[in-house]
Amino acid sequence: MDFLKDLSIDKVRNLAEDTLNQVKPKTDVEARVYEVLSHKNWGASSTLMNEVARDTYDFDRFTVVSRLMWEAIETQRPAAWKIVFKGLTLLEHLVKNGSERCVDDARNHGHALRRLGQFNYYEGTIDRGLGVREKSKQLLDMLSDDERVREERQRARKLREKFGGKASTASSSGGGGDGRGGKQYAGYGNSDGGWDSGGGGGGGGMTWDENPA
């Protein structure tokens, strides 16, 4: 009975959304993103977040990840604040660990991030919107500084290499193609060869993973 007493229309709707996302047909990429963006009280594992980041090195998979992530971030239901916050957390992870197109994608949605500076939702006296407002500001601050973006991506790359990320991704996303049939991205001179790219390979321009001369 206590469970029923604590239920509200918003909570019921959140549970219904999670149930619908679990049962509807979806690709492996969609399944991973929906798991990251669930209404559960806990966040996604670093393993799952890294798998989604790896997906962004394929153009077709990137478009799926981006669409679902921004649908979550731009939801019109403040009661879904967990989804908004998790979407921002995923975006931050992709800017640091995903393909370089994730940086462009984030900057192209700067208007959406700025709007979240006014995000408000209270559960009783608890300000649930505070985390959303702070996370969106942190992202905007990072995205406004090219050098910081490069530093964050280099730091993340070193962590992946330290914990075996480079070795584990070389076979799945390295080289000129990974068997997924995606399109290659040419922005910032990025060859999009996977997590082991950057610093030496790629085209003629400077990438986010390179230090300026």
mmCIF file with all atom_site columns, C-alpha atoms in Angstrom:
data_model
loop_
_atom_site.group_PDB
_atom_site.id
_atom_site.type_symbol
_atom_site.label_atom_id
_atom_site.label_alt_id
_atom_site.label_comp_id
_atom_site.label_asym_id
_atom_site.label_entity_id
_atom_site.label_seq_id
_atom_site.pdbx_PDB_ins_code
_atom_site.Cartn_x
_atom_site.Cartn_y
_atom_site.Cartn_z
_atom_site.occupancy
_atom_site.B_iso_or_equiv
_atom_site.pdbx_formal_charge
_atom_site.auth_seq_id
_atom_site.auth_comp_id
_atom_site.auth_asym_id
_atom_site.auth_atom_id
_atom_site.pdbx_PDB_model_num
ATOM 1   C CA . MET A 1 1   ? 0.000  0.000  0.000   1.00 0.00 ? 1   MET A CA 1
ATOM 2   C CA . ASP A 1 2   ? 2.885  2.371  0.708   1.00 0.00 ? 2   ASP A CA 1
ATOM 3   C CA . PHE A 1 3   ? 4.044  1.805  -2.870  1.00 0.00 ? 3   PHE A CA 1
ATOM 4   C CA . LEU A 1 4   ? 0.621  2.772  -4.219  1.00 0.00 ? 4   LEU A CA 1
ATOM 5   C CA . LYS A 1 5   ? 0.499  5.792  -1.921  1.00 0.00 ? 5   LYS A CA 1
ATOM 6   C CA . ASP A 1 6   ? 3.805  7.056  -3.303  1.00 0.00 ? 6   ASP A CA 1
ATOM 7   C CA . LEU A 1 7   ? 2.729  6.705  -6.920  1.00 0.00 ? 7   LEU A CA 1
ATOM 8   C CA . SER A 1 8   ? 1.868  9.846  -8.859  1.00 0.00 ? 8   SER A CA 1
ATOM 9   C CA . ILE A 1 9   ? 0.713  10.340 -12.427 1.00 0.00 ? 9   ILE A CA 1
ATOM 10  C CA . ASP A 1 10  ? 4.252  11.374 -13.370 1.00 0.00 ? 10  ASP A CA 1
ATOM 11  C CA . LYS A 1 11  ? 5.804  8.282  -11.795 1.00 0.00 ? 11  LYS A CA 1
ATOM 12  C CA . VAL A 1 12  ? 3.273  6.011  -13.485 1.00 0.00 ? 12  VAL A CA 1
ATOM 13  C CA . ARG A 1 13  ? 4.072  7.628  -16.815 1.00 0.00 ? 13  ARG A CA 1
ATOM 14  C CA . ASN A 1 14  ? 7.801  7.182  -16.222 1.00 0.00 ? 14  ASN A CA 1
ATOM 15  C CA . LEU A 1 15  ? 7.300  3.494  -15.482 1.00 0.00 ? 15  LEU A CA 1
ATOM 16  C CA . ALA A 1 16  ? 5.122  3.140  -18.583 1.00 0.00 ? 16  ALA A CA 1
ATOM 17  C CA . GLU A 1 17  ? 7.792  4.758  -20.766 1.00 0.00 ? 17  GLU A CA 1
ATOM 18  C CA . ASP A 1 18  ? 10.454 2.363  -19.483 1.00 0.00 ? 18  ASP A CA 1
ATOM 19  C CA . THR A 1 19  ? 8.181  -0.621 -20.064 1.00 0.00 ? 19  THR A CA 1
ATOM 20  C CA . LEU A 1 20  ? 7.363  0.508  -23.597 1.00 0.00 ? 20  LEU A CA 1
ATOM 21  C CA . ASN A 1 21  ? 11.043 1.013  -24.416 1.00 0.00 ? 21  ASN A CA 1
ATOM 22  C CA . GLN A 1 22  ? 11.842 -2.474 -23.133 1.00 0.00 ? 22  GLN A CA 1
ATOM 23  C CA . VAL A 1 23  ? 9.239  -4.302 -25.201 1.00 0.00 ? 23  VAL A CA 1
ATOM 24  C CA . LYS A 1 24  ? 9.202  -2.434 -28.508 1.00 0.00 ? 24  LYS A CA 1
ATOM 25  C CA . PRO A 1 25  ? 11.381 -3.755 -31.358 1.00 0.00 ? 25  PRO A CA 1
ATOM 26  C CA . LYS A 1 26  ? 14.780 -2.083 -31.515 1.00 0.00 ? 26  LYS A CA 1
ATOM 27  C CA . THR A 1 27  ? 18.276 -2.498 -32.850 1.00 0.00 ? 27  THR A CA 1
ATOM 28  C CA . ASP A 1 28  ? 21.273 -3.266 -30.641 1.00 0.00 ? 28  ASP A CA 1
ATOM 29  C CA . VAL A 1 29  ? 22.262 0.399  -30.771 1.00 0.00 ? 29  VAL A CA 1
ATOM 30  C CA . GLU A 1 30  ? 18.790 1.568  -29.714 1.00 0.00 ? 30  GLU A CA 1
ATOM 31  C CA . ALA A 1 31  ? 18.720 -0.996 -26.910 1.00 0.00 ? 31  ALA A CA 1
ATOM 32  C CA . ARG A 1 32  ? 21.979 0.330  -25.509 1.00 0.00 ? 32  ARG A CA 1
ATOM 33  C CA . VAL A 1 33  ? 20.845 3.962  -25.625 1.00 0.00 ? 33  VAL A CA 1
ATOM 34  C CA . TYR A 1 34  ? 17.462 3.170  -24.071 1.00 0.00 ? 34  TYR A CA 1
ATOM 35  C CA . GLU A 1 35  ? 19.258 1.351  -21.255 1.00 0.00 ? 35  GLU A CA 1
ATOM 36  C CA . VAL A 1 36  ? 21.458 4.397  -20.629 1.00 0.00 ? 36  VAL A CA 1
ATOM 37  C CA . LEU A 1 37  ? 18.423 6.711  -20.679 1.00 0.00 ? 37  LEU A CA 1
ATOM 38  C CA . SER A 1 38  ? 16.049 4.742  -18.455 1.00 0.00 ? 38  SER A CA 1
ATOM 39  C CA . HIS A 1 39  ? 14.074 6.128  -15.496 1.00 0.00 ? 39  HIS A CA 1
ATOM 40  C CA . LYS A 1 40  ? 15.958 3.833  -13.127 1.00 0.00 ? 40  LYS A CA 1
ATOM 41  C CA . ASN A 1 41  ? 17.428 5.387  -10.014 1.00 0.00 ? 41  ASN A CA 1
ATOM 42  C CA . TRP A 1 42  ? 20.948 4.372  -10.963 1.00 0.00 ? 42  TRP A CA 1
ATOM 43  C CA . GLY A 1 43  ? 23.160 5.452  -13.812 1.00 0.00 ? 43  GLY A CA 1
ATOM 44  C CA . ALA A 1 44  ? 24.546 3.355  -16.642 1.00 0.00 ? 44  ALA A CA 1
ATOM 45  C CA . SER A 1 45  ? 27.773 1.413  -16.221 1.00 0.00 ? 45  SER A CA 1
ATOM 46  C CA . SER A 1 46  ? 30.979 2.754  -17.725 1.00 0.00 ? 46  SER A CA 1
ATOM 47  C CA . THR A 1 47  ? 31.094 -0.351 -19.916 1.00 0.00 ? 47  THR A CA 1
ATOM 48  C CA . LEU A 1 48  ? 27.701 0.445  -21.427 1.00 0.00 ? 48  LEU A CA 1
ATOM 49  C CA . MET A 1 49  ? 28.556 4.130  -21.864 1.00 0.00 ? 49  MET A CA 1
ATOM 50  C CA . ASN A 1 50  ? 31.764 3.177  -23.662 1.00 0.00 ? 50  ASN A CA 1
ATOM 51  C CA . GLU A 1 51  ? 29.860 0.850  -25.990 1.00 0.00 ? 51  GLU A CA 1
ATOM 52  C CA . VAL A 1 52  ? 27.576 3.736  -26.966 1.00 0.00 ? 52  VAL A CA 1
ATOM 53  C CA . ALA A 1 53  ? 30.624 5.974  -27.476 1.00 0.00 ? 53  ALA A CA 1
ATOM 54  C CA . ARG A 1 54  ? 32.117 3.331  -29.736 1.00 0.00 ? 54  ARG A CA 1
ATOM 55  C CA . ASP A 1 55  ? 28.909 3.283  -31.794 1.00 0.00 ? 55  ASP A CA 1
ATOM 56  C CA . THR A 1 56  ? 29.415 6.942  -32.698 1.00 0.00 ? 56  THR A CA 1
ATOM 57  C CA . TYR A 1 57  ? 32.444 6.099  -34.859 1.00 0.00 ? 57  TYR A CA 1
ATOM 58  C CA . ASP A 1 58  ? 30.024 4.687  -37.416 1.00 0.00 ? 58  ASP A CA 1
ATOM 59  C CA . PHE A 1 59  ? 27.913 7.403  -39.050 1.00 0.00 ? 59  PHE A CA 1
ATOM 60  C CA . ASP A 1 60  ? 24.665 5.429  -39.228 1.00 0.00 ? 60  ASP A CA 1
ATOM 61  C CA . ARG A 1 61  ? 24.941 4.341  -35.616 1.00 0.00 ? 61  ARG A CA 1
ATOM 62  C CA . PHE A 1 62  ? 25.865 7.845  -34.574 1.00 0.00 ? 62  PHE A CA 1
ATOM 63  C CA . THR A 1 63  ? 22.636 9.231  -36.048 1.00 0.00 ? 63  THR A CA 1
ATOM 64  C CA . VAL A 1 64  ? 20.616 6.761  -33.965 1.00 0.00 ? 64  VAL A CA 1
ATOM 65  C CA . VAL A 1 65  ? 22.500 7.609  -30.776 1.00 0.00 ? 65  VAL A CA 1
ATOM 66  C CA . SER A 1 66  ? 22.204 11.350 -31.407 1.00 0.00 ? 66  SER A CA 1
ATOM 67  C CA . ARG A 1 67  ? 18.476 11.231 -32.191 1.00 0.00 ? 67  ARG A CA 1
ATOM 68  C CA . LEU A 1 68  ? 17.552 9.287  -29.060 1.00 0.00 ? 68  LEU A CA 1
ATOM 69  C CA . MET A 1 69  ? 19.867 11.292 -26.833 1.00 0.00 ? 69  MET A CA 1
ATOM 70  C CA . TRP A 1 70  ? 18.513 14.668 -27.937 1.00 0.00 ? 70  TRP A CA 1
ATOM 71  C CA . GLU A 1 71  ? 14.931 13.416 -27.685 1.00 0.00 ? 71  GLU A CA 1
ATOM 72  C CA . ALA A 1 72  ? 15.707 12.715 -24.033 1.00 0.00 ? 72  ALA A CA 1
ATOM 73  C CA . ILE A 1 73  ? 17.513 15.994 -23.386 1.00 0.00 ? 73  ILE A CA 1
ATOM 74  C CA . GLU A 1 74  ? 14.793 18.069 -25.056 1.00 0.00 ? 74  GLU A CA 1
ATOM 75  C CA . THR A 1 75  ? 11.843 16.268 -23.481 1.00 0.00 ? 75  THR A CA 1
ATOM 76  C CA . GLN A 1 76  ? 8.962  18.612 -22.707 1.00 0.00 ? 76  GLN A CA 1
ATOM 77  C CA . ARG A 1 77  ? 8.106  16.760 -19.484 1.00 0.00 ? 77  ARG A CA 1
ATOM 78  C CA . PRO A 1 78  ? 9.988  18.220 -16.487 1.00 0.00 ? 78  PRO A CA 1
ATOM 79  C CA . ALA A 1 79  ? 8.919  15.181 -14.433 1.00 0.00 ? 79  ALA A CA 1
ATOM 80  C CA . ALA A 1 80  ? 11.269 13.168 -16.645 1.00 0.00 ? 80  ALA A CA 1
ATOM 81  C CA . TRP A 1 81  ? 14.223 15.023 -15.115 1.00 0.00 ? 81  TRP A CA 1
ATOM 82  C CA . LYS A 1 82  ? 16.163 11.783 -14.677 1.00 0.00 ? 82  LYS A CA 1
ATOM 83  C CA . ILE A 1 83  ? 16.059 11.213 -18.444 1.00 0.00 ? 83  ILE A CA 1
ATOM 84  C CA . VAL A 1 84  ? 17.210 14.769 -19.122 1.00 0.00 ? 84  VAL A CA 1
ATOM 85  C CA . PHE A 1 85  ? 20.096 14.457 -16.669 1.00 0.00 ? 85  PHE A CA 1
ATOM 86  C CA . LYS A 1 86  ? 21.115 11.053 -18.024 1.00 0.00 ? 86  LYS A CA 1
ATOM 87  C CA . GLY A 1 87  ? 20.984 12.460 -21.550 1.00 0.00 ? 87  GLY A CA 1
ATOM 88  C CA . LEU A 1 88  ? 23.342 15.249 -20.521 1.00 0.00 ? 88  LEU A CA 1
ATOM 89  C CA . THR A 1 89  ? 25.635 12.755 -18.804 1.00 0.00 ? 89  THR A CA 1
ATOM 90  C CA . LEU A 1 90  ? 25.722 10.678 -21.991 1.00 0.00 ? 90  LEU A CA 1
ATOM 91  C CA . LEU A 1 91  ? 26.443 13.795 -24.065 1.00 0.00 ? 91  LEU A CA 1
ATOM 92  C CA . GLU A 1 92  ? 29.373 14.687 -21.805 1.00 0.00 ? 92  GLU A CA 1
ATOM 93  C CA . HIS A 1 93  ? 30.730 11.152 -22.152 1.00 0.00 ? 93  HIS A CA 1
ATOM 94  C CA . LEU A 1 94  ? 30.428 11.276 -25.942 1.00 0.00 ? 94  LEU A CA 1
ATOM 95  C CA . VAL A 1 95  ? 32.148 14.654 -26.225 1.00 0.00 ? 95  VAL A CA 1
ATOM 96  C CA . LYS A 1 96  ? 35.073 13.191 -24.306 1.00 0.00 ? 96  LYS A CA 1
ATOM 97  C CA . ASN A 1 97  ? 35.061 9.619  -25.644 1.00 0.00 ? 97  ASN A CA 1
ATOM 98  C CA . GLY A 1 98  ? 32.997 9.501  -28.818 1.00 0.00 ? 98  GLY A CA 1
ATOM 99  C CA . SER A 1 99  ? 33.875 10.397 -32.383 1.00 0.00 ? 99  SER A CA 1
ATOM 100 C CA . GLU A 1 100 ? 34.725 14.000 -33.182 1.00 0.00 ? 100 GLU A CA 1
ATOM 101 C CA . ARG A 1 101 ? 31.320 14.506 -34.761 1.00 0.00 ? 101 ARG A CA 1
ATOM 102 C CA . CYS A 1 102 ? 29.929 14.362 -31.205 1.00 0.00 ? 102 CYS A CA 1
ATOM 103 C CA . VAL A 1 103 ? 31.647 17.685 -30.482 1.00 0.00 ? 103 VAL A CA 1
ATOM 104 C CA . ASP A 1 104 ? 29.982 19.293 -33.500 1.00 0.00 ? 104 ASP A CA 1
ATOM 105 C CA . ASP A 1 105 ? 26.661 17.725 -32.571 1.00 0.00 ? 105 ASP A CA 1
ATOM 106 C CA . ALA A 1 106 ? 26.825 19.147 -29.066 1.00 0.00 ? 106 ALA A CA 1
ATOM 107 C CA . ARG A 1 107 ? 27.724 22.616 -30.313 1.00 0.00 ? 107 ARG A CA 1
ATOM 108 C CA . ASN A 1 108 ? 24.956 22.536 -32.898 1.00 0.00 ? 108 ASN A CA 1
ATOM 109 C CA . HIS A 1 109 ? 22.502 21.967 -30.039 1.00 0.00 ? 109 HIS A CA 1
ATOM 110 C CA . GLY A 1 110 ? 23.865 24.796 -27.902 1.00 0.00 ? 110 GLY A CA 1
ATOM 111 C CA . HIS A 1 111 ? 20.430 26.427 -27.894 1.00 0.00 ? 111 HIS A CA 1
ATOM 112 C CA . ALA A 1 112 ? 18.957 23.352 -26.213 1.00 0.00 ? 112 ALA A CA 1
ATOM 113 C CA . LEU A 1 113 ? 21.694 23.319 -23.583 1.00 0.00 ? 113 LEU A CA 1
ATOM 114 C CA . ARG A 1 114 ? 21.189 27.017 -22.862 1.00 0.00 ? 114 ARG A CA 1
ATOM 115 C CA . ARG A 1 115 ? 17.447 26.487 -22.370 1.00 0.00 ? 115 ARG A CA 1
ATOM 116 C CA . LEU A 1 116 ? 18.203 23.920 -19.698 1.00 0.00 ? 116 LEU A CA 1
ATOM 117 C CA . GLY A 1 117 ? 19.780 26.673 -17.635 1.00 0.00 ? 117 GLY A CA 1
ATOM 118 C CA . GLN A 1 118 ? 16.167 27.500 -16.721 1.00 0.00 ? 118 GLN A CA 1
ATOM 119 C CA . PHE A 1 119 ? 15.086 23.906 -16.067 1.00 0.00 ? 119 PHE A CA 1
ATOM 120 C CA . ASN A 1 120 ? 12.922 23.524 -12.965 1.00 0.00 ? 120 ASN A CA 1
ATOM 121 C CA . TYR A 1 121 ? 11.206 20.596 -11.337 1.00 0.00 ? 121 TYR A CA 1
ATOM 122 C CA . TYR A 1 122 ? 10.443 20.078 -7.656  1.00 0.00 ? 122 TYR A CA 1
ATOM 123 C CA . GLU A 1 123 ? 9.442  16.940 -5.790  1.00 0.00 ? 123 GLU A CA 1
ATOM 124 C CA . GLY A 1 124 ? 8.051  18.470 -2.648  1.00 0.00 ? 124 GLY A CA 1
ATOM 125 C CA . THR A 1 125 ? 10.807 20.805 -1.488  1.00 0.00 ? 125 THR A CA 1
ATOM 126 C CA . ILE A 1 126 ? 13.571 18.974 -3.384  1.00 0.00 ? 126 ILE A CA 1
ATOM 127 C CA . ASP A 1 127 ? 14.928 20.847 -6.391  1.00 0.00 ? 127 ASP A CA 1
ATOM 128 C CA . ARG A 1 128 ? 15.363 18.046 -8.939  1.00 0.00 ? 128 ARG A CA 1
ATOM 129 C CA . GLY A 1 129 ? 16.266 20.534 -11.653 1.00 0.00 ? 129 GLY A CA 1
ATOM 130 C CA . LEU A 1 130 ? 19.492 21.647 -9.978  1.00 0.00 ? 130 LEU A CA 1
ATOM 131 C CA . GLY A 1 131 ? 21.578 18.810 -11.414 1.00 0.00 ? 131 GLY A CA 1
ATOM 132 C CA . VAL A 1 132 ? 20.250 19.483 -14.911 1.00 0.00 ? 132 VAL A CA 1
ATOM 133 C CA . ARG A 1 133 ? 21.035 23.192 -14.695 1.00 0.00 ? 133 ARG A CA 1
ATOM 134 C CA . GLU A 1 134 ? 24.552 22.571 -13.407 1.00 0.00 ? 134 GLU A CA 1
ATOM 135 C CA . LYS A 1 135 ? 25.340 19.826 -15.942 1.00 0.00 ? 135 LYS A CA 1
ATOM 136 C CA . SER A 1 136 ? 24.141 21.920 -18.888 1.00 0.00 ? 136 SER A CA 1
ATOM 137 C CA . LYS A 1 137 ? 26.302 24.853 -17.725 1.00 0.00 ? 137 LYS A CA 1
ATOM 138 C CA . GLN A 1 138 ? 29.350 22.594 -17.354 1.00 0.00 ? 138 GLN A CA 1
ATOM 139 C CA . LEU A 1 139 ? 28.857 21.312 -20.886 1.00 0.00 ? 139 LEU A CA 1
ATOM 140 C CA . LEU A 1 140 ? 28.473 24.796 -22.345 1.00 0.00 ? 140 LEU A CA 1
ATOM 141 C CA . ASP A 1 141 ? 31.622 25.950 -20.562 1.00 0.00 ? 141 ASP A CA 1
ATOM 142 C CA . MET A 1 142 ? 33.606 23.012 -21.930 1.00 0.00 ? 142 MET A CA 1
ATOM 143 C CA . LEU A 1 143 ? 32.263 23.327 -25.466 1.00 0.00 ? 143 LEU A CA 1
ATOM 144 C CA . SER A 1 144 ? 33.164 27.012 -25.614 1.00 0.00 ? 144 SER A CA 1
ATOM 145 C CA . ASP A 1 145 ? 36.869 26.202 -25.204 1.00 0.00 ? 145 ASP A CA 1
ATOM 146 C CA . ASP A 1 146 ? 38.581 24.268 -28.029 1.00 0.00 ? 146 ASP A CA 1
ATOM 147 C CA . GLU A 1 147 ? 41.695 23.627 -25.979 1.00 0.00 ? 147 GLU A CA 1
ATOM 148 C CA . ARG A 1 148 ? 39.710 22.221 -23.088 1.00 0.00 ? 148 ARG A CA 1
ATOM 149 C CA . VAL A 1 149 ? 37.844 19.881 -25.400 1.00 0.00 ? 149 VAL A CA 1
ATOM 150 C CA . ARG A 1 150 ? 41.158 18.571 -26.716 1.00 0.00 ? 150 ARG A CA 1
ATOM 151 C CA . GLU A 1 151 ? 42.496 18.155 -23.194 1.00 0.00 ? 151 GLU A CA 1
ATOM 152 C CA . GLU A 1 152 ? 39.384 16.302 -22.028 1.00 0.00 ? 152 GLU A CA 1
ATOM 153 C CA . ARG A 1 153 ? 39.504 13.977 -25.036 1.00 0.00 ? 153 ARG A CA 1
ATOM 154 C CA . GLN A 1 154 ? 43.205 13.285 -24.525 1.00 0.00 ? 154 GLN A CA 1
ATOM 155 C CA . ARG A 1 155 ? 42.628 12.591 -20.825 1.00 0.00 ? 155 ARG A CA 1
ATOM 156 C CA . ALA A 1 156 ? 39.787 10.216 -21.644 1.00 0.00 ? 156 ALA A CA 1
ATOM 157 C CA . ARG A 1 157 ? 41.899 8.492  -24.292 1.00 0.00 ? 157 ARG A CA 1
ATOM 158 C CA . LYS A 1 158 ? 44.707 7.898  -21.780 1.00 0.00 ? 158 LYS A CA 1
ATOM 159 C CA . LEU A 1 159 ? 42.229 6.374  -19.343 1.00 0.00 ? 159 LEU A CA 1
ATOM 160 C CA . ARG A 1 160 ? 40.905 4.049  -22.050 1.00 0.00 ? 160 ARG A CA 1
ATOM 161 C CA . GLU A 1 161 ? 44.428 2.971  -22.923 1.00 0.00 ? 161 GLU A CA 1
ATOM 162 C CA . LYS A 1 162 ? 45.268 2.443  -19.246 1.00 0.00 ? 162 LYS A CA 1
ATOM 163 C CA . PHE A 1 163 ? 42.294 0.160  -18.749 1.00 0.00 ? 163 PHE A CA 1
ATOM 164 C CA . GLY A 1 164 ? 42.648 -1.655 -22.063 1.00 0.00 ? 164 GLY A CA 1
ATOM 165 C CA . GLY A 1 165 ? 40.160 0.397  -24.077 1.00 0.00 ? 165 GLY A CA 1
ATOM 166 C CA . LYS A 1 166 ? 42.521 0.907  -26.985 1.00 0.00 ? 166 LYS A CA 1
ATOM 167 C CA . ALA A 1 167 ? 43.254 -2.771 -27.385 1.00 0.00 ? 167 ALA A CA 1
ATOM 168 C CA . SER A 1 168 ? 39.652 -3.833 -27.004 1.00 0.00 ? 168 SER A CA 1
ATOM 169 C CA . THR A 1 169 ? 38.359 -1.401 -29.622 1.00 0.00 ? 169 THR A CA 1
ATOM 170 C CA . ALA A 1 170 ? 41.026 -1.810 -32.265 1.00 0.00 ? 170 ALA A CA 1
ATOM 171 C CA . SER A 1 171 ? 39.363 -4.854 -33.780 1.00 0.00 ? 171 SER A CA 1
ATOM 172 C CA . SER A 1 172 ? 35.812 -3.542 -33.595 1.00 0.00 ? 172 SER A CA 1
ATOM 173 C CA . SER A 1 173 ? 36.296 0.007  -34.814 1.00 0.00 ? 173 SER A CA 1
ATOM 174 C CA . GLY A 1 174 ? 39.824 0.361  -36.129 1.00 0.00 ? 174 GLY A CA 1
ATOM 175 C CA . GLY A 1 175 ? 41.101 0.735  -39.668 1.00 0.00 ? 175 GLY A CA 1
ATOM 176 C CA . GLY A 1 176 ? 39.249 2.105  -42.623 1.00 0.00 ? 176 GLY A CA 1
ATOM 177 C CA . GLY A 1 177 ? 36.040 0.201  -42.000 1.00 0.00 ? 177 GLY A CA 1
ATOM 178 C CA . ASP A 1 178 ? 34.427 -1.945 -39.352 1.00 0.00 ? 178 ASP A CA 1
ATOM 179 C CA . GLY A 1 179 ? 31.942 -3.897 -41.426 1.00 0.00 ? 179 GLY A CA 1
ATOM 180 C CA . ARG A 1 180 ? 29.030 -1.727 -40.328 1.00 0.00 ? 180 ARG A CA 1
ATOM 181 C CA . GLY A 1 181 ? 28.615 0.078  -43.623 1.00 0.00 ? 181 GLY A CA 1
ATOM 182 C CA . GLY A 1 182 ? 28.642 3.572  -42.163 1.00 0.00 ? 182 GLY A CA 1
ATOM 183 C CA . LYS A 1 183 ? 29.823 6.776  -43.776 1.00 0.00 ? 183 LYS A CA 1
ATOM 184 C CA . GLN A 1 184 ? 33.102 8.388  -42.835 1.00 0.00 ? 184 GLN A CA 1
ATOM 185 C CA . TYR A 1 185 ? 33.239 11.800 -41.225 1.00 0.00 ? 185 TYR A CA 1
ATOM 186 C CA . ALA A 1 186 ? 35.800 14.306 -42.469 1.00 0.00 ? 186 ALA A CA 1
ATOM 187 C CA . GLY A 1 187 ? 35.395 17.154 -39.971 1.00 0.00 ? 187 GLY A CA 1
ATOM 188 C CA . TYR A 1 188 ? 38.497 18.419 -38.156 1.00 0.00 ? 188 TYR A CA 1
ATOM 189 C CA . GLY A 1 189 ? 40.638 16.149 -40.327 1.00 0.00 ? 189 GLY A CA 1
ATOM 190 C CA . ASN A 1 190 ? 39.234 13.167 -38.428 1.00 0.00 ? 190 ASN A CA 1
ATOM 191 C CA . SER A 1 191 ? 39.716 9.778  -40.071 1.00 0.00 ? 191 SER A CA 1
ATOM 192 C CA . ASP A 1 192 ? 37.277 8.231  -37.596 1.00 0.00 ? 192 ASP A CA 1
ATOM 193 C CA . GLY A 1 193 ? 39.366 5.117  -37.334 1.00 0.00 ? 193 GLY A CA 1
ATOM 194 C CA . GLY A 1 194 ? 38.028 4.337  -33.884 1.00 0.00 ? 194 GLY A CA 1
ATOM 195 C CA . TRP A 1 195 ? 39.218 4.941  -30.350 1.00 0.00 ? 195 TRP A CA 1
ATOM 196 C CA . ASP A 1 196 ? 42.779 4.258  -31.361 1.00 0.00 ? 196 ASP A CA 1
ATOM 197 C CA . SER A 1 197 ? 42.711 7.156  -33.849 1.00 0.00 ? 197 SER A CA 1
ATOM 198 C CA . GLY A 1 198 ? 43.996 10.655 -33.199 1.00 0.00 ? 198 GLY A CA 1
ATOM 199 C CA . GLY A 1 199 ? 47.394 12.047 -32.441 1.00 0.00 ? 199 GLY A CA 1
ATOM 200 C CA . GLY A 1 200 ? 48.971 10.694 -35.590 1.00 0.00 ? 200 GLY A CA 1
ATOM 201 C CA . GLY A 1 201 ? 46.564 9.462  -38.239 1.00 0.00 ? 201 GLY A CA 1
ATOM 202 C CA . GLY A 1 202 ? 43.907 11.177 -40.247 1.00 0.00 ? 202 GLY A CA 1
ATOM 203 C CA . GLY A 1 203 ? 43.745 13.930 -42.766 1.00 0.00 ? 203 GLY A CA 1
ATOM 204 C CA . GLY A 1 204 ? 45.510 17.220 -42.972 1.00 0.00 ? 204 GLY A CA 1
ATOM 205 C CA . GLY A 1 205 ? 43.644 19.277 -40.368 1.00 0.00 ? 205 GLY A CA 1
ATOM 206 C CA . MET A 1 206 ? 44.087 19.296 -36.617 1.00 0.00 ? 206 MET A CA 1
ATOM 207 C CA . THR A 1 207 ? 41.746 16.946 -34.756 1.00 0.00 ? 207 THR A CA 1
ATOM 208 C CA . TRP A 1 208 ? 40.296 17.310 -31.297 1.00 0.00 ? 208 TRP A CA 1
ATOM 209 C CA . ASP A 1 209 ? 42.704 14.618 -30.171 1.00 0.00 ? 209 ASP A CA 1
ATOM 210 C CA . GLU A 1 210 ? 45.829 16.500 -31.258 1.00 0.00 ? 210 GLU A CA 1
ATOM 211 C CA . ASN A 1 211 ? 47.819 19.184 -29.493 1.00 0.00 ? 211 ASN A CA 1
ATOM 212 C CA . PRO A 1 212 ? 48.143 22.484 -31.357 1.00 0.00 ? 212 PRO A CA 1
ATOM 213 C CA . ALA A 1 213 ? 51.607 23.114 -32.747 1.00 0.00 ? 213 ALA A CA 1
#
